[in-house]
Amino acid sequence: TLLTIPPGTNAQLPLSLQNLVVENVAIEECASPARSATHSSQPHAPHSSSSSSSSNTANLHSNRPACVFTPPNRTVCYRGFETKRFQAGGRFNLTRRLVLCDWPLKSFDPLVLARLVPRIERLAITGRILQRLAHDFPPLPYLRMVNITGTRLNHTGVNAFYELERLQVLNLRGNELEQIQPYRFRSGHVEVYLQGNLWNCTNDMIWLLKEQSRQYVDKPTLVCKDWKYTGRPVLTAMEYKRVVRESCLHEEIWNCSCHVSYLRLSDNGLSFHPMIMVNCSDRGFYQLPQYLPGNTTVLHMARNKLQSVDSLTTNEHYQSVQDIYLDENRITSIDILEDTIWLDNFRILSLRGNRMNRIRVYSVEHAIERNPGVGKVYLSNNPWRCGCRFAIRFQRFLRKHESLVADSRNITCYFINDDDGRKQYLPVLTVTPNDICRPSEHNTAAFYNTLSIIFATLIILIFTKLAYDYYHYRKYGKLPWLIMKMP
């Protein structure tokens, strides 16, 4: 019943335990503005390089946009474009390599590149304010490398880079992308780098497993960052999701939905144990399905037409099911679960809105006391009968385990009113013997309660006398007086 994962996936598992360092996120030209200013001033004014360097450095450290052109064709801009200088022509029109440091806006519009630097070959952008691209890239016939790293970019369209017919490298490392669909490229071969983004593996990125995704060079190093899969390799999470999706096509559950709810790391840290959730609510089931994917831990079967829970005790597919939601079915009894392994190991059992009128209280209570992992039980909206003995036992159970029976305050029971024959409902937690017990039943119950107290007292006295006689014999060596008088 275990899910089978291809061996190639296991080889990636230890990556989840590493804090993978994102390489090449820091753009060298943006790391030292003073160095760029000094370097750019030397070729043009060798006799006044000191003053020119000081002036450029002052501009770069101000809050205004500033650009530095380095022959033969590199321009580095800080805090945005100097649009007027580009439009005025001159040496900036020679720019083939453009580096934009500390981009000051939430969006960047690639359309301006066609107007300002039509012969650009390499583009690099960084800055923690940038979040989106305003448009897809226009046709730029010479652009070969795009490097957008160290930003808060969280979305890119599938056609964002389609018009770049000579694109060879797309570096999107160290941003905040949570999900991508396979990009469309016009060029024959593009190397894509995606490491260090905030991948949300609850999204569907199973396409990364396909052969066509080979151009995503660093995909084996991608790590999930969402709360459910955090620290797990993206490829591993997607492989489990693919296997579960195929398992859910089984004829027994073809109309249900299946999800990997969590990947638990094994004790040796080299493999994962998937925890699968299957949702078959509102699917018209008359009985629990005979098949479930291996490692199914959560099963939703609400609003069907189930009448029994036999499969929990007889079907091996339910051995790993810990949380089961059976609300609003036609279940009349769970007595078959008494003294079963399942009842001793469950975590959540929800039976709201069924047709149960009584349960074996002692059986459920013993199971809860034996089960260290029990979480919640839900029992409201059932037609519980206010029988004299059952209601009192049920009330004691609910009061004792009120923290576990999450809806205990909403549980009611009914009795038939002698005056008009109608059902009268009372909260079980507040019901009293006078409300539900007839005088004869009440007197019988009181008699048995008194008799129980008498027997308990006699037992205590007998054990006390035995203890005293034993002590007296060990100390003085004399038998009790009654024993001495016996023939």
Short mmCIF file of C-alpha atoms in Angstrom, two decimals:
data_model
loop_
_atom_site.label_atom_id
_atom_site.label_comp_id
_atom_site.label_asym_id
_atom_site.label_seq_id
_atom_site.Cartn_x
_atom_site.Cartn_y
_atom_site.Cartn_z
CA THR A 1 0.00 0.00 0.00
CA LEU A 2 3.04 2.30 0.04
CA LEU A 3 3.58 4.85 -2.69
CA THR A 4 6.41 3.95 -5.04
CA ILE A 5 8.77 6.80 -5.87
CA PRO A 6 11.40 6.42 -8.61
CA PRO A 7 14.98 5.95 -7.30
CA GLY A 8 16.15 9.14 -9.00
CA THR A 9 14.01 11.18 -6.67
CA ASN A 10 15.57 9.76 -3.51
CA ALA A 11 18.96 11.03 -4.65
CA GLN A 12 17.67 14.57 -4.26
CA LEU A 13 16.32 14.16 -0.75
CA PRO A 14 19.34 15.30 1.31
CA LEU A 15 19.08 18.72 -0.35
CA SER A 16 16.15 19.48 1.92
CA LEU A 17 18.49 19.50 4.90
CA GLN A 18 20.86 22.11 3.48
CA ASN A 19 20.65 25.88 3.48
CA LEU A 20 21.41 26.20 -0.20
CA VAL A 21 23.46 29.30 -0.99
CA VAL A 22 22.14 31.22 -3.98
CA GLU A 23 25.07 31.99 -6.23
CA ASN A 24 25.48 34.99 -8.52
CA VAL A 25 22.62 36.94 -6.98
CA ALA A 26 24.83 39.90 -6.10
CA ILE A 27 25.69 41.83 -9.26
CA GLU A 28 29.32 42.83 -9.08
CA GLU A 29 28.86 46.25 -10.66
CA CYS A 30 26.27 47.17 -8.00
CA ALA A 31 28.47 46.18 -5.08
CA SER A 32 30.90 49.15 -5.26
CA PRO A 33 29.57 52.39 -6.77
CA ALA A 34 32.79 54.24 -5.94
CA ARG A 35 34.81 51.71 -7.91
CA SER A 36 32.54 52.12 -10.92
CA ALA A 37 32.84 55.89 -10.77
CA THR A 38 36.62 55.79 -10.53
CA HIS A 39 36.92 53.24 -13.33
CA SER A 40 34.69 55.24 -15.66
CA SER A 41 36.54 58.54 -15.20
CA GLN A 42 40.06 57.34 -15.99
CA PRO A 43 39.88 56.76 -19.76
CA HIS A 44 38.49 60.25 -20.49
CA ALA A 45 40.39 62.55 -18.14
CA PRO A 46 43.67 61.07 -17.03
CA HIS A 47 44.98 64.36 -15.64
CA SER A 48 41.89 65.10 -13.56
CA SER A 49 40.80 61.61 -12.56
CA SER A 50 40.74 62.46 -8.88
CA SER A 51 38.29 65.31 -9.18
CA SER A 52 36.15 63.47 -11.74
CA SER A 53 36.06 60.39 -9.54
CA SER A 54 35.03 62.45 -6.52
CA SER A 55 32.23 64.08 -8.50
CA ASN A 56 30.91 60.78 -9.84
CA THR A 57 31.10 59.13 -6.43
CA ALA A 58 29.14 62.00 -4.88
CA ASN A 59 26.44 61.63 -7.53
CA LEU A 60 26.23 57.87 -7.06
CA HIS A 61 25.70 58.19 -3.32
CA SER A 62 22.94 60.80 -3.66
CA ASN A 63 19.25 59.91 -3.83
CA ARG A 64 18.91 60.88 -7.51
CA PRO A 65 19.30 58.53 -10.48
CA ALA A 66 22.87 58.36 -11.75
CA CYS A 67 24.45 56.45 -14.62
CA VAL A 68 28.10 55.67 -15.33
CA PHE A 69 29.28 54.75 -18.82
CA THR A 70 32.39 52.57 -19.10
CA PRO A 71 33.93 52.20 -22.56
CA PRO A 72 33.54 50.43 -24.78
CA ASN A 73 29.88 49.62 -24.14
CA ARG A 74 28.87 49.21 -20.49
CA THR A 75 26.47 51.46 -18.56
CA VAL A 76 25.72 51.11 -14.84
CA CYS A 77 22.76 53.05 -13.47
CA TYR A 78 21.79 53.51 -9.83
CA ARG A 79 18.25 54.25 -8.60
CA GLY A 80 16.76 54.34 -12.11
CA PHE A 81 17.46 55.73 -15.59
CA GLU A 82 18.82 59.10 -16.55
CA THR A 83 16.39 59.11 -19.42
CA LYS A 84 17.38 62.52 -20.78
CA ARG A 85 21.04 61.59 -21.06
CA PHE A 86 20.16 58.43 -22.98
CA GLN A 87 17.83 60.31 -25.30
CA ALA A 88 20.45 63.02 -25.87
CA GLY A 89 22.68 60.45 -27.56
CA GLY A 90 26.41 60.47 -27.18
CA ARG A 91 28.30 57.63 -25.58
CA PHE A 92 25.25 56.14 -23.82
CA ASN A 93 23.93 55.11 -27.24
CA LEU A 94 26.86 52.71 -27.44
CA THR A 95 25.50 50.71 -24.50
CA ARG A 96 25.50 46.97 -25.10
CA ARG A 97 25.63 45.92 -21.45
CA LEU A 98 23.19 47.68 -19.11
CA VAL A 99 23.22 47.18 -15.33
CA LEU A 100 20.40 48.69 -13.23
CA CYS A 101 21.28 48.79 -9.53
CA ASP A 102 18.82 49.53 -6.71
CA TRP A 103 15.84 49.89 -9.03
CA PRO A 104 13.60 52.40 -7.18
CA LEU A 105 10.14 51.41 -8.49
CA LYS A 106 7.81 48.47 -7.86
CA SER A 107 7.63 47.75 -11.59
CA PHE A 108 10.03 47.76 -14.51
CA ASP A 109 8.83 48.34 -18.07
CA PRO A 110 10.98 46.45 -20.59
CA LEU A 111 9.47 48.50 -23.43
CA VAL A 112 11.78 51.43 -22.63
CA LEU A 113 14.78 49.30 -23.59
CA ALA A 114 13.79 49.29 -27.27
CA ARG A 115 13.75 53.09 -27.24
CA LEU A 116 16.84 53.82 -25.14
CA VAL A 117 19.25 50.90 -25.75
CA PRO A 118 18.05 49.11 -28.93
CA ARG A 119 21.40 47.33 -29.38
CA ILE A 120 21.56 45.94 -25.83
CA GLU A 121 23.11 42.48 -25.49
CA ARG A 122 23.17 41.96 -21.71
CA LEU A 123 20.75 43.27 -19.08
CA ALA A 124 21.01 43.00 -15.31
CA ILE A 125 18.52 44.40 -12.75
CA THR A 126 18.59 44.25 -8.95
CA GLY A 127 16.77 46.04 -6.12
CA ARG A 128 14.50 44.97 -3.30
CA ILE A 129 11.67 47.30 -4.33
CA LEU A 130 11.06 45.73 -7.74
CA GLN A 131 8.02 43.37 -7.70
CA ARG A 132 6.77 42.97 -11.28
CA LEU A 133 7.40 43.51 -14.97
CA ALA A 134 4.96 46.02 -16.43
CA HIS A 135 5.01 44.36 -19.90
CA ASP A 136 6.59 41.44 -21.68
CA PHE A 137 9.97 42.12 -23.25
CA PRO A 138 9.72 43.65 -26.76
CA PRO A 139 11.78 42.36 -29.70
CA LEU A 140 15.41 43.17 -28.91
CA PRO A 141 17.39 41.38 -31.62
CA TYR A 142 20.75 41.46 -29.83
CA LEU A 143 19.75 40.69 -26.24
CA ARG A 144 21.40 37.41 -25.18
CA MET A 145 21.43 37.52 -21.37
CA VAL A 146 18.80 38.70 -18.87
CA ASN A 147 19.72 38.75 -15.18
CA ILE A 148 16.95 39.81 -12.76
CA THR A 149 18.16 38.81 -9.30
CA GLY A 150 17.87 39.90 -5.68
CA THR A 151 14.47 41.56 -6.20
CA ARG A 152 10.95 40.90 -4.92
CA LEU A 153 9.74 39.84 -8.34
CA ASN A 154 6.83 37.47 -7.66
CA HIS A 155 5.30 36.79 -11.07
CA THR A 156 6.33 36.49 -14.70
CA GLY A 157 4.13 35.56 -17.62
CA VAL A 158 4.84 32.57 -19.86
CA ASN A 159 5.48 34.95 -22.78
CA ALA A 160 7.53 37.48 -20.84
CA PHE A 161 10.71 36.64 -22.81
CA TYR A 162 9.21 35.15 -25.96
CA GLU A 163 10.19 38.00 -28.31
CA LEU A 164 13.89 37.76 -27.41
CA GLU A 165 14.92 35.63 -30.36
CA ARG A 166 18.62 35.44 -29.40
CA LEU A 167 18.18 34.89 -25.67
CA GLN A 168 20.65 32.37 -24.27
CA VAL A 169 20.65 32.85 -20.47
CA LEU A 170 17.77 33.82 -18.19
CA ASN A 171 18.85 34.25 -14.55
CA LEU A 172 15.96 34.73 -12.12
CA ARG A 173 17.71 33.59 -8.94
CA GLY A 174 17.08 35.06 -5.51
CA ASN A 175 13.69 36.65 -6.20
CA GLU A 176 10.27 35.91 -4.67
CA LEU A 177 8.71 33.75 -7.37
CA GLU A 178 6.24 31.27 -5.90
CA GLN A 179 5.13 29.48 -9.05
CA ILE A 180 5.93 29.49 -12.75
CA GLN A 181 4.55 27.86 -15.83
CA PRO A 182 7.00 26.74 -18.56
CA TYR A 183 8.24 29.81 -20.40
CA ARG A 184 7.80 30.10 -24.14
CA PHE A 185 11.02 30.93 -25.97
CA ARG A 186 11.55 31.78 -29.60
CA SER A 187 15.26 31.02 -29.46
CA GLY A 188 16.43 27.43 -29.82
CA HIS A 189 18.16 26.92 -26.46
CA VAL A 190 17.87 28.99 -23.28
CA GLU A 191 19.45 28.17 -19.92
CA VAL A 192 17.09 29.19 -17.08
CA TYR A 193 18.24 29.58 -13.46
CA LEU A 194 15.62 29.74 -10.69
CA GLN A 195 17.37 28.89 -7.44
CA GLY A 196 16.60 30.81 -4.24
CA ASN A 197 12.98 31.80 -4.93
CA LEU A 198 10.06 31.31 -2.53
CA TRP A 199 8.55 28.29 -4.25
CA ASN A 200 5.07 27.39 -3.04
CA CYS A 201 4.85 23.66 -3.64
CA THR A 202 1.12 23.51 -3.00
CA ASN A 203 0.92 24.86 -6.56
CA ASP A 204 1.10 22.57 -9.56
CA MET A 205 4.61 22.54 -11.05
CA ILE A 206 4.65 18.88 -12.06
CA TRP A 207 5.75 19.98 -15.53
CA LEU A 208 9.27 20.35 -14.06
CA LEU A 209 9.49 16.53 -14.10
CA LYS A 210 9.08 16.34 -17.87
CA GLU A 211 11.95 15.89 -20.28
CA GLN A 212 11.20 19.22 -21.94
CA SER A 213 12.19 21.05 -18.76
CA ARG A 214 15.92 20.23 -19.15
CA GLN A 215 16.65 23.88 -19.94
CA TYR A 216 15.82 24.74 -16.30
CA VAL A 217 19.40 24.05 -15.34
CA ASP A 218 19.29 24.29 -11.54
CA LYS A 219 15.89 22.68 -10.96
CA PRO A 220 17.39 19.89 -8.73
CA THR A 221 18.40 22.60 -6.23
CA LEU A 222 14.99 24.30 -5.97
CA VAL A 223 13.58 24.13 -2.43
CA CYS A 224 9.98 24.61 -1.25
CA LYS A 225 9.36 27.57 1.05
CA ASP A 226 5.64 27.21 1.86
CA TRP A 227 4.54 26.02 5.32
CA LYS A 228 3.43 22.59 4.10
CA TYR A 229 6.57 21.54 2.22
CA THR A 230 9.18 23.89 3.65
CA GLY A 231 12.73 22.64 3.16
CA ARG A 232 11.67 19.87 0.78
CA PRO A 233 13.15 19.73 -2.74
CA VAL A 234 10.65 20.98 -5.31
CA LEU A 235 11.25 17.98 -7.59
CA THR A 236 10.62 15.56 -4.72
CA ALA A 237 7.36 17.27 -3.78
CA MET A 238 6.21 17.29 -7.41
CA GLU A 239 7.11 13.59 -7.86
CA TYR A 240 4.96 12.64 -4.87
CA LYS A 241 2.15 14.80 -6.19
CA ARG A 242 2.38 13.10 -9.58
CA VAL A 243 2.25 9.61 -8.05
CA VAL A 244 -0.72 10.54 -5.85
CA ARG A 245 -2.54 12.05 -8.81
CA GLU A 246 -2.14 8.80 -10.75
CA SER A 247 -3.20 6.72 -7.72
CA CYS A 248 -6.39 8.76 -7.50
CA LEU A 249 -7.47 7.51 -10.93
CA HIS A 250 -8.32 4.12 -9.40
CA GLU A 251 -11.85 2.99 -10.25
CA GLU A 252 -12.91 3.07 -6.58
CA ILE A 253 -12.06 6.76 -6.10
CA TRP A 254 -11.84 8.16 -9.64
CA ASN A 255 -14.28 10.97 -8.77
CA CYS A 256 -12.46 11.92 -5.53
CA SER A 257 -9.59 14.38 -5.15
CA CYS A 258 -6.21 13.44 -3.67
CA HIS A 259 -3.49 15.70 -2.29
CA VAL A 260 -0.15 15.37 -0.55
CA SER A 261 -0.87 17.18 2.70
CA TYR A 262 2.64 16.87 4.13
CA LEU A 263 6.02 15.22 3.55
CA ARG A 264 7.45 13.92 6.81
CA LEU A 265 11.19 13.45 6.93
CA SER A 266 12.30 9.97 7.95
CA ASP A 267 14.36 9.39 11.08
CA ASN A 268 17.55 8.86 9.07
CA GLY A 269 16.98 12.07 7.10
CA LEU A 270 17.35 10.35 3.72
CA SER A 271 13.75 9.83 2.63
CA PHE A 272 10.24 11.14 3.10
CA HIS A 273 6.94 9.64 4.19
CA PRO A 274 4.04 11.34 2.38
CA MET A 275 0.82 12.07 4.21
CA ILE A 276 -2.06 11.88 1.74
CA MET A 277 -5.49 13.52 2.00
CA VAL A 278 -8.37 12.01 0.01
CA ASN A 279 -11.61 13.97 -0.35
CA CYS A 280 -14.67 11.91 -1.36
CA SER A 281 -17.32 14.20 0.13
CA ASP A 282 -20.57 14.63 -1.80
CA ARG A 283 -19.81 11.73 -4.16
CA GLY A 284 -22.79 9.43 -3.47
CA PHE A 285 -20.85 6.63 -1.74
CA TYR A 286 -22.96 3.91 -0.08
CA GLN A 287 -19.91 2.39 1.63
CA LEU A 288 -16.33 3.35 2.35
CA PRO A 289 -14.17 2.88 -0.77
CA GLN A 290 -12.27 -0.39 -0.85
CA TYR A 291 -9.12 1.31 -2.18
CA LEU A 292 -7.12 4.28 -0.92
CA PRO A 293 -3.65 5.48 -2.01
CA GLY A 294 -0.88 4.24 0.26
CA ASN A 295 -0.12 6.50 3.23
CA THR A 296 -3.58 8.09 3.21
CA THR A 297 -3.83 9.79 6.59
CA VAL A 298 -6.86 12.07 6.10
CA LEU A 299 -10.16 10.95 4.56
CA HIS A 300 -13.19 13.16 3.96
CA MET A 301 -16.43 11.25 3.38
CA ALA A 302 -19.00 13.84 4.43
CA ARG A 303 -22.47 14.05 2.92
CA ASN A 304 -22.60 10.59 1.40
CA LYS A 305 -24.93 7.65 2.13
CA LEU A 306 -22.71 5.52 4.36
CA GLN A 307 -24.39 3.26 6.89
CA SER A 308 -21.41 1.49 8.50
CA VAL A 309 -17.70 1.88 9.22
CA ASP A 310 -16.75 -1.79 8.79
CA SER A 311 -13.83 -1.04 6.46
CA LEU A 312 -11.97 0.70 9.26
CA THR A 313 -11.51 -2.67 10.92
CA THR A 314 -11.19 -5.04 7.94
CA ASN A 315 -9.50 -3.15 5.10
CA GLU A 316 -5.71 -2.73 5.16
CA HIS A 317 -5.95 0.48 3.13
CA TYR A 318 -7.33 2.18 6.25
CA GLN A 319 -4.45 1.25 8.55
CA SER A 320 -2.76 4.63 8.10
CA VAL A 321 -5.96 6.74 8.17
CA GLN A 322 -5.79 8.91 11.27
CA ASP A 323 -8.35 11.63 10.53
CA ILE A 324 -11.72 10.64 9.14
CA TYR A 325 -14.70 12.92 8.56
CA LEU A 326 -18.01 11.05 8.27
CA ASP A 327 -20.39 13.95 8.84
CA GLU A 328 -23.96 13.87 7.51
CA ASN A 329 -24.19 10.21 6.52
CA ARG A 330 -26.56 7.45 7.68
CA ILE A 331 -24.35 5.74 10.27
CA THR A 332 -26.32 4.24 13.15
CA SER A 333 -23.56 2.61 15.18
CA ILE A 334 -19.78 2.44 15.66
CA ASP A 335 -19.87 -0.53 18.04
CA ILE A 336 -17.84 -2.55 15.55
CA LEU A 337 -14.82 -0.34 16.36
CA GLU A 338 -14.72 -1.61 19.96
CA ASP A 339 -11.26 -2.93 20.90
CA THR A 340 -9.86 -2.36 17.39
CA ILE A 341 -6.40 -1.14 16.47
CA TRP A 342 -7.91 1.72 14.48
CA LEU A 343 -9.77 3.15 17.49
CA ASP A 344 -6.58 2.97 19.54
CA ASN A 345 -4.63 5.00 16.97
CA PHE A 346 -7.00 7.53 15.42
CA ARG A 347 -6.48 11.28 15.71
CA ILE A 348 -9.74 12.85 14.53
CA LEU A 349 -13.14 11.15 14.30
CA SER A 350 -16.03 13.31 13.12
CA LEU A 351 -19.54 11.79 13.20
CA ARG A 352 -21.73 14.88 13.21
CA GLY A 353 -25.14 14.67 11.63
CA ASN A 354 -25.57 10.89 11.49
CA ARG A 355 -28.28 8.59 12.93
CA MET A 356 -26.66 7.32 16.12
CA ASN A 357 -28.83 7.18 19.24
CA ARG A 358 -26.33 5.55 21.59
CA ILE A 359 -22.74 4.34 21.80
CA ARG A 360 -20.83 2.06 24.12
CA VAL A 361 -19.44 4.81 26.29
CA TYR A 362 -16.94 2.63 28.12
CA SER A 363 -15.47 1.39 24.82
CA VAL A 364 -14.84 4.88 23.44
CA GLU A 365 -13.52 6.09 26.79
CA HIS A 366 -11.04 3.23 27.11
CA ALA A 367 -9.84 3.85 23.54
CA ILE A 368 -9.25 7.54 24.28
CA GLU A 369 -7.32 6.70 27.42
CA ARG A 370 -5.14 4.19 25.52
CA ASN A 371 -4.56 6.51 22.57
CA PRO A 372 -1.86 9.14 23.24
CA GLY A 373 -2.35 10.80 19.85
CA VAL A 374 -6.10 11.41 20.01
CA GLY A 375 -6.98 14.93 18.94
CA LYS A 376 -10.70 15.62 18.52
CA VAL A 377 -14.02 13.80 18.44
CA TYR A 378 -17.22 15.33 17.02
CA LEU A 379 -20.63 13.84 17.96
CA SER A 380 -23.26 16.58 17.70
CA ASN A 381 -26.44 16.56 15.57
CA ASN A 382 -27.13 12.89 16.22
CA PRO A 383 -30.50 11.68 17.63
CA TRP A 384 -29.11 10.60 21.02
CA ARG A 385 -31.73 8.97 23.23
CA CYS A 386 -32.07 10.30 26.77
CA GLY A 387 -32.26 6.86 28.32
CA CYS A 388 -31.82 7.10 32.06
CA ARG A 389 -28.64 5.07 32.41
CA PHE A 390 -27.13 5.92 29.00
CA ALA A 391 -27.63 9.68 29.32
CA ILE A 392 -25.97 9.81 32.74
CA ARG A 393 -22.98 7.75 31.52
CA PHE A 394 -22.75 9.84 28.36
CA GLN A 395 -22.84 13.02 30.42
CA ARG A 396 -20.00 11.83 32.64
CA PHE A 397 -17.98 10.94 29.58
CA LEU A 398 -18.52 14.36 27.98
CA ARG A 399 -17.63 16.22 31.15
CA LYS A 400 -14.49 14.17 31.66
CA HIS A 401 -13.34 14.60 28.07
CA GLU A 402 -14.81 17.98 27.24
CA SER A 403 -11.50 19.18 25.77
CA LEU A 404 -11.44 16.26 23.32
CA VAL A 405 -15.12 16.19 22.34
CA ALA A 406 -14.94 19.55 20.60
CA ASP A 407 -18.69 19.99 20.16
CA SER A 408 -19.76 18.63 23.55
CA ARG A 409 -21.74 21.78 24.37
CA ASN A 410 -23.87 21.28 21.25
CA ILE A 411 -24.74 17.63 21.88
CA THR A 412 -28.40 17.07 22.74
CA CYS A 413 -30.51 14.04 23.51
CA TYR A 414 -34.25 13.58 23.30
CA PHE A 415 -37.04 11.84 25.21
CA ILE A 416 -40.71 11.40 24.45
CA ASN A 417 -42.91 13.75 26.40
CA ASP A 418 -45.65 11.75 28.16
CA ASP A 419 -48.14 14.59 27.83
CA ASP A 420 -48.17 15.14 24.07
CA GLY A 421 -45.94 12.35 22.74
CA ARG A 422 -43.51 14.81 21.15
CA LYS A 423 -39.75 14.64 21.24
CA GLN A 424 -38.15 16.99 23.71
CA TYR A 425 -34.44 17.82 23.34
CA LEU A 426 -32.08 18.65 26.19
CA PRO A 427 -28.35 19.46 26.28
CA VAL A 428 -26.60 16.32 27.52
CA LEU A 429 -24.14 18.31 29.65
CA THR A 430 -26.92 19.89 31.70
CA VAL A 431 -29.47 17.07 31.86
CA THR A 432 -30.39 15.71 35.33
CA PRO A 433 -31.90 12.36 36.42
CA ASN A 434 -35.12 14.17 37.28
CA ASP A 435 -35.39 15.33 33.65
CA ILE A 436 -35.09 11.93 32.03
CA CYS A 437 -35.63 9.15 34.57
CA ARG A 438 -39.09 7.92 35.52
CA PRO A 439 -39.67 7.57 39.30
CA SER A 440 -39.20 3.81 39.14
CA GLU A 441 -36.05 4.12 37.09
CA HIS A 442 -34.79 6.87 39.34
CA ASN A 443 -35.44 4.78 42.45
CA THR A 444 -33.81 1.74 40.85
CA ALA A 445 -30.78 3.78 39.91
CA ALA A 446 -30.58 5.24 43.42
CA PHE A 447 -30.87 1.73 44.91
CA TYR A 448 -28.05 0.39 42.75
CA ASN A 449 -25.92 3.41 43.52
CA THR A 450 -26.44 2.86 47.28
CA LEU A 451 -25.72 -0.85 46.93
CA SER A 452 -22.52 -0.07 45.06
CA ILE A 453 -21.39 2.25 47.86
CA ILE A 454 -22.10 -0.45 50.48
CA PHE A 455 -20.13 -3.09 48.58
CA ALA A 456 -17.23 -0.72 48.05
CA THR A 457 -17.16 0.08 51.77
CA LEU A 458 -17.19 -3.63 52.71
CA ILE A 459 -14.31 -4.36 50.35
CA ILE A 460 -12.26 -1.57 51.90
CA LEU A 461 -12.97 -2.91 55.42
CA ILE A 462 -11.99 -6.46 54.45
CA PHE A 463 -8.69 -5.36 52.97
CA THR A 464 -8.00 -3.19 55.99
CA LYS A 465 -8.64 -6.15 58.35
CA LEU A 466 -6.38 -8.42 56.28
CA ALA A 467 -3.62 -5.85 56.39
CA TYR A 468 -3.97 -5.47 60.17
CA ASP A 469 -3.91 -9.26 60.78
CA TYR A 470 -0.87 -9.65 58.57
CA TYR A 471 0.97 -6.91 60.47
CA HIS A 472 -0.02 -8.43 63.87
CA TYR A 473 1.15 -11.90 62.80
CA ARG A 474 4.54 -10.66 61.55
CA LYS A 475 5.17 -8.68 64.75
CA TYR A 476 3.86 -11.02 67.46
CA GLY A 477 3.62 -14.39 65.65
CA LYS A 478 -0.02 -14.84 66.67
CA LEU A 479 -2.83 -15.77 64.36
CA PRO A 480 -6.11 -13.83 64.44
CA TRP A 481 -8.59 -14.81 67.20
CA LEU A 482 -11.12 -16.16 64.67
CA ILE A 483 -8.53 -18.50 63.13
CA MET A 484 -7.57 -19.81 66.58
CA LYS A 485 -11.19 -20.78 67.34
CA MET A 486 -11.73 -22.65 64.08
CA PRO A 487 -11.57 -26.53 64.29
#
